[in-house]
Amino acid sequence: MLRTRMRFCVAMAVPMIMATEGFMLSSPTNWSVRRHHGVRAMSGMAGGGSESKRALCILAEGFEELEAVAPIDILRRANIEVTVASLSQDRLVKGRNGISVMADVDLDAALSTSSYDAIIVPGGPPAVPSIGTLKKDKRVLELLQQQMSAGRVVSAICAAPSVLHEAGVLEGKKYTAHFSVESVVPKLDKSSAVVVDGNLITSQGAGTGTQFGLALVEKLKEQATADEIAASICWKG
C-alpha cells in the first residue's frame, strides 16, 4: 500500500513540475525523456560516427511548440548536438499553447561560441510578419545571412520563412511556408511539406514538424540515419 502511494505521488509530481518549471530540453540524457524511447534511446542515439554536427534552435516567447520540439527531438536521436537558445535573457520560454521550455542558453551566449552546422527557426507568433519579434532582431538576421553565405544549413518552418525573407536569404531559392504568410513570402512551393534547396530547408507548419526534422537529419547526416529514426518512431509519412 505504501509503495502504491509513493508511485502515485511521483506520478502526480512529474506533470506538476513540468507545468511550473517548463520542459528542460538542455540534455538529451534526461532520464524521463530517454525512458520513453526504450532500449535504443537508452543506449544512445541513431547515426553514430566520428563527425560531430551542431545545430542551434532559436526560441522566442510565443513560439509554436511542435515546430521546435519535433526537430530538436529528431536531431538528438541522430546524435546531433542541439543548442536551444532563448531570444531574450530569460531562459524559460513560453510557447503559444502555454507549454514552457527551458532553453540551454540565451542567444547572446549561443552566438559567443563557434559556428553551427544548422540554424532552426520555429514559427508561431514571433515569426508572424505582423508581430515581427524575430525579424526585428538584428542578431537573428545577421546570423541567418552569415549562415547562408558560409553554405551552412538554414532552416525554418511555418511562418518563420518570412524571417528568412526579411534576412534576404530566400533569393534564388525554392522554398515553402505556411499559407498564411504567402502575401509576404511569395512564390511558395505548395507541392511539398518540406522543401530542400541546397543548404535551405523550409517546411509548412506544425503538422510537418517531424518530416522537417527528418529532412534536417538527412542533410546533416545521411539518408540511412533518417530512415532508421523514421522506422523507430513508426513514421508513416
Short mmCIF file of C-alpha atoms in Angstrom, two decimals:
data_model
loop_
_atom_site.label_atom_id
_atom_site.label_comp_id
_atom_site.label_asym_id
_atom_site.label_seq_id
_atom_site.Cartn_x
_atom_site.Cartn_y
_atom_site.Cartn_z
CA MET A 1 0.00 0.00 0.00
CA LEU A 2 2.84 2.38 0.90
CA ARG A 3 4.65 1.60 -2.35
CA THR A 4 1.47 2.29 -4.33
CA ARG A 5 1.04 5.66 -2.64
CA MET A 6 4.66 6.59 -3.33
CA ARG A 7 4.25 5.75 -7.01
CA PHE A 8 1.08 7.81 -7.18
CA CYS A 9 2.85 10.80 -5.58
CA VAL A 10 5.73 10.58 -8.06
CA ALA A 11 3.30 10.28 -10.99
CA MET A 12 1.45 13.38 -9.82
CA ALA A 13 4.62 15.35 -9.13
CA VAL A 14 6.19 14.97 -12.58
CA PRO A 15 3.48 16.79 -14.60
CA MET A 16 3.22 19.44 -11.88
CA ILE A 17 6.96 20.14 -12.14
CA MET A 18 6.72 20.29 -15.92
CA ALA A 19 3.81 22.72 -15.77
CA THR A 20 5.52 25.08 -13.34
CA GLU A 21 9.15 24.84 -14.37
CA GLY A 22 8.92 24.01 -18.06
CA PHE A 23 10.36 21.13 -20.06
CA MET A 24 14.14 21.00 -19.90
CA LEU A 25 15.45 20.31 -23.38
CA SER A 26 19.02 21.09 -22.41
CA SER A 27 20.14 17.48 -22.02
CA PRO A 28 19.38 14.51 -24.28
CA THR A 29 20.32 12.24 -21.36
CA ASN A 30 17.36 13.38 -19.25
CA TRP A 31 16.04 10.12 -17.73
CA SER A 32 12.33 10.88 -18.13
CA VAL A 33 12.76 11.65 -21.82
CA ARG A 34 15.02 8.70 -22.67
CA ARG A 35 12.98 6.17 -20.67
CA HIS A 36 10.10 6.64 -23.11
CA HIS A 37 12.29 5.76 -26.06
CA GLY A 38 13.14 2.25 -24.91
CA VAL A 39 16.39 0.34 -25.19
CA ARG A 40 17.61 2.05 -28.35
CA ALA A 41 17.42 5.54 -26.86
CA MET A 42 18.83 4.45 -23.51
CA SER A 43 21.93 3.07 -25.19
CA GLY A 44 22.48 6.21 -27.21
CA MET A 45 21.21 7.69 -30.45
CA ALA A 46 20.97 6.60 -34.06
CA GLY A 47 23.51 7.62 -36.64
CA GLY A 48 26.80 7.40 -34.83
CA GLY A 49 30.11 8.32 -36.40
CA SER A 50 33.13 10.45 -35.69
CA GLU A 51 31.88 13.64 -37.36
CA SER A 52 30.01 15.73 -34.83
CA LYS A 53 27.28 18.08 -36.00
CA ARG A 54 25.84 21.05 -34.13
CA ALA A 55 22.52 22.85 -34.56
CA LEU A 56 21.03 25.97 -32.99
CA CYS A 57 17.28 26.34 -32.42
CA ILE A 58 16.06 29.83 -31.56
CA LEU A 59 13.02 30.25 -29.31
CA ALA A 60 11.10 33.47 -28.78
CA GLU A 61 8.11 33.97 -26.49
CA GLY A 62 5.03 32.50 -28.19
CA PHE A 63 6.90 30.03 -30.42
CA GLU A 64 4.95 27.10 -31.88
CA GLU A 65 5.87 24.19 -29.60
CA LEU A 66 5.54 21.32 -32.10
CA GLU A 67 7.70 23.14 -34.62
CA ALA A 68 10.53 23.39 -32.10
CA VAL A 69 10.32 20.22 -30.05
CA ALA A 70 9.81 17.84 -33.01
CA PRO A 71 13.02 18.76 -34.87
CA ILE A 72 15.00 19.07 -31.63
CA ASP A 73 13.92 15.54 -30.66
CA ILE A 74 14.59 14.08 -34.11
CA LEU A 75 18.06 15.65 -34.36
CA ARG A 76 19.06 14.45 -30.91
CA ARG A 77 18.01 10.94 -31.86
CA ALA A 78 20.55 11.28 -34.68
CA ASN A 79 23.26 12.20 -32.18
CA ILE A 80 23.33 15.79 -33.39
CA GLU A 81 24.13 18.32 -30.68
CA VAL A 82 21.26 20.82 -30.48
CA THR A 83 21.63 24.06 -28.56
CA VAL A 84 18.29 25.63 -27.65
CA ALA A 85 18.66 29.39 -27.31
CA SER A 86 16.20 31.90 -25.90
CA LEU A 87 15.87 35.15 -27.81
CA SER A 88 15.69 37.01 -24.50
CA GLN A 89 17.83 36.63 -21.39
CA ASP A 90 15.02 34.67 -19.72
CA ARG A 91 15.81 31.04 -20.50
CA LEU A 92 12.28 29.84 -19.65
CA VAL A 93 10.35 30.45 -22.86
CA LYS A 94 6.59 30.04 -23.02
CA GLY A 95 5.07 28.74 -26.24
CA ARG A 96 1.83 29.81 -27.86
CA ASN A 97 -0.07 26.93 -26.28
CA GLY A 98 1.19 27.53 -22.76
CA ILE A 99 4.00 24.95 -22.79
CA SER A 100 7.20 26.39 -21.37
CA VAL A 101 10.63 25.18 -22.45
CA MET A 102 13.87 25.77 -20.57
CA ALA A 103 16.50 26.79 -23.12
CA ASP A 104 20.15 25.87 -22.73
CA VAL A 105 21.35 29.46 -23.05
CA ASP A 106 20.25 32.88 -24.22
CA LEU A 107 21.02 33.87 -27.80
CA ASP A 108 23.99 36.09 -26.93
CA ALA A 109 25.67 33.19 -25.16
CA ALA A 110 24.86 30.84 -28.05
CA LEU A 111 26.46 33.22 -30.53
CA SER A 112 29.61 33.57 -28.44
CA THR A 113 30.67 30.01 -29.30
CA SER A 114 31.81 28.53 -32.59
CA SER A 115 29.57 28.27 -35.64
CA TYR A 116 26.67 25.84 -36.07
CA ASP A 117 26.09 23.41 -38.89
CA ALA A 118 22.37 24.28 -38.91
CA ILE A 119 20.12 27.08 -37.70
CA ILE A 120 16.50 26.19 -36.92
CA VAL A 121 13.80 28.85 -36.70
CA PRO A 122 10.38 27.63 -35.49
CA GLY A 123 7.21 29.53 -36.35
CA GLY A 124 4.38 30.85 -34.22
CA PRO A 125 3.51 34.45 -33.36
CA PRO A 126 7.16 35.65 -33.07
CA ALA A 127 7.63 34.73 -36.73
CA VAL A 128 4.33 36.19 -37.96
CA PRO A 129 5.14 39.25 -40.09
CA SER A 130 2.57 41.49 -38.37
CA ILE A 131 4.21 40.81 -34.98
CA GLY A 132 7.77 40.57 -36.21
CA THR A 133 9.62 39.70 -33.00
CA LEU A 134 12.24 37.66 -34.85
CA LYS A 135 12.59 39.77 -37.95
CA LYS A 136 13.17 42.89 -35.83
CA ASP A 137 16.12 41.29 -34.06
CA LYS A 138 19.35 42.23 -35.85
CA ARG A 139 21.21 39.33 -34.29
CA VAL A 140 18.84 36.84 -35.91
CA LEU A 141 19.01 38.46 -39.34
CA GLU A 142 22.80 38.73 -39.28
CA LEU A 143 23.14 35.13 -38.13
CA LEU A 144 20.93 33.89 -40.97
CA GLN A 145 22.86 35.93 -43.52
CA GLN A 146 26.23 34.68 -42.26
CA GLN A 147 24.99 31.09 -42.15
CA MET A 148 23.73 31.23 -45.73
CA SER A 149 26.90 32.92 -47.01
CA ALA A 150 29.01 30.22 -45.39
CA GLY A 151 26.98 27.49 -47.10
CA ARG A 152 25.76 26.03 -43.83
CA VAL A 153 22.17 24.85 -43.28
CA VAL A 154 19.45 27.45 -42.75
CA SER A 155 16.02 26.08 -41.86
CA ALA A 156 12.62 27.48 -40.94
CA ILE A 157 9.07 26.20 -40.58
CA CYS A 158 5.54 27.61 -40.78
CA ALA A 159 5.63 31.43 -40.63
CA ALA A 160 9.39 31.51 -39.97
CA PRO A 161 10.41 31.56 -43.66
CA SER A 162 9.13 35.15 -43.54
CA VAL A 163 12.06 35.87 -41.21
CA LEU A 164 14.39 34.33 -43.79
CA HIS A 165 12.76 36.52 -46.41
CA GLU A 166 13.47 39.59 -44.26
CA ALA A 167 17.10 38.48 -43.99
CA GLY A 168 17.29 38.18 -47.77
CA VAL A 169 18.37 34.54 -47.81
CA LEU A 170 15.50 33.19 -49.93
CA GLU A 171 16.63 34.94 -53.09
CA GLY A 172 17.02 32.45 -55.95
CA LYS A 173 15.89 29.53 -53.79
CA LYS A 174 12.90 27.20 -53.78
CA TYR A 175 11.01 27.22 -50.50
CA THR A 176 7.70 26.68 -48.77
CA ALA A 177 5.94 28.11 -45.71
CA HIS A 178 2.53 28.28 -44.06
CA PHE A 179 -0.14 29.54 -46.45
CA SER A 180 -0.93 32.45 -44.10
CA VAL A 181 2.33 34.24 -44.99
CA GLU A 182 2.03 33.85 -48.75
CA SER A 183 1.36 37.55 -49.25
CA VAL A 184 4.68 38.35 -47.58
CA VAL A 185 6.65 35.38 -48.86
CA PRO A 186 5.55 34.93 -52.50
CA LYS A 187 6.26 32.04 -54.85
CA LEU A 188 5.73 29.33 -52.25
CA ASP A 189 6.21 25.75 -53.38
CA LYS A 190 2.95 24.24 -52.10
CA SER A 191 3.59 20.79 -53.57
CA SER A 192 5.76 19.52 -50.71
CA ALA A 193 5.52 19.60 -46.93
CA VAL A 194 9.28 20.12 -46.79
CA VAL A 195 11.35 21.78 -49.50
CA VAL A 196 15.13 21.33 -49.61
CA ASP A 197 17.17 23.54 -51.92
CA GLY A 198 20.87 23.23 -51.28
CA ASN A 199 21.54 24.41 -47.73
CA LEU A 200 18.00 25.81 -47.32
CA ILE A 201 15.29 23.67 -45.68
CA THR A 202 11.76 25.00 -45.20
CA SER A 203 8.51 23.42 -44.09
CA GLN A 204 4.81 24.28 -43.90
CA GLY A 205 3.62 24.02 -40.30
CA ALA A 206 3.21 22.20 -37.01
CA GLY A 207 1.89 19.07 -38.71
CA THR A 208 5.06 18.77 -40.78
CA GLY A 209 7.47 19.17 -37.86
CA THR A 210 8.58 15.53 -37.79
CA GLN A 211 9.21 15.45 -41.54
CA PHE A 212 11.10 18.74 -41.16
CA GLY A 213 13.32 17.16 -38.52
CA LEU A 214 13.98 14.08 -40.65
CA ALA A 215 14.98 16.29 -43.59
CA LEU A 216 17.48 18.04 -41.33
CA VAL A 217 18.92 14.69 -40.25
CA GLU A 218 19.25 13.58 -43.87
CA LYS A 219 21.09 16.80 -44.72
CA LEU A 220 23.39 16.82 -41.68
CA LYS A 221 23.97 13.06 -41.50
CA GLU A 222 22.71 10.74 -44.21
CA GLN A 223 19.55 9.17 -45.60
CA ALA A 224 20.16 5.91 -43.76
CA THR A 225 20.15 7.66 -40.39
CA ALA A 226 16.92 9.49 -41.21
CA ASP A 227 15.35 6.21 -42.36
CA GLU A 228 16.40 4.44 -39.16
CA ILE A 229 14.85 7.14 -36.99
CA ALA A 230 11.68 7.24 -39.10
CA ALA A 231 11.28 3.48 -38.66
CA SER A 232 11.95 3.62 -34.91
CA ILE A 233 9.18 6.19 -34.33
CA CYS A 234 6.75 4.47 -36.73
CA TRP A 235 6.74 7.46 -39.05
CA LYS A 236 4.36 6.76 -41.94
CA GLY A 237 4.78 9.99 -43.90
#
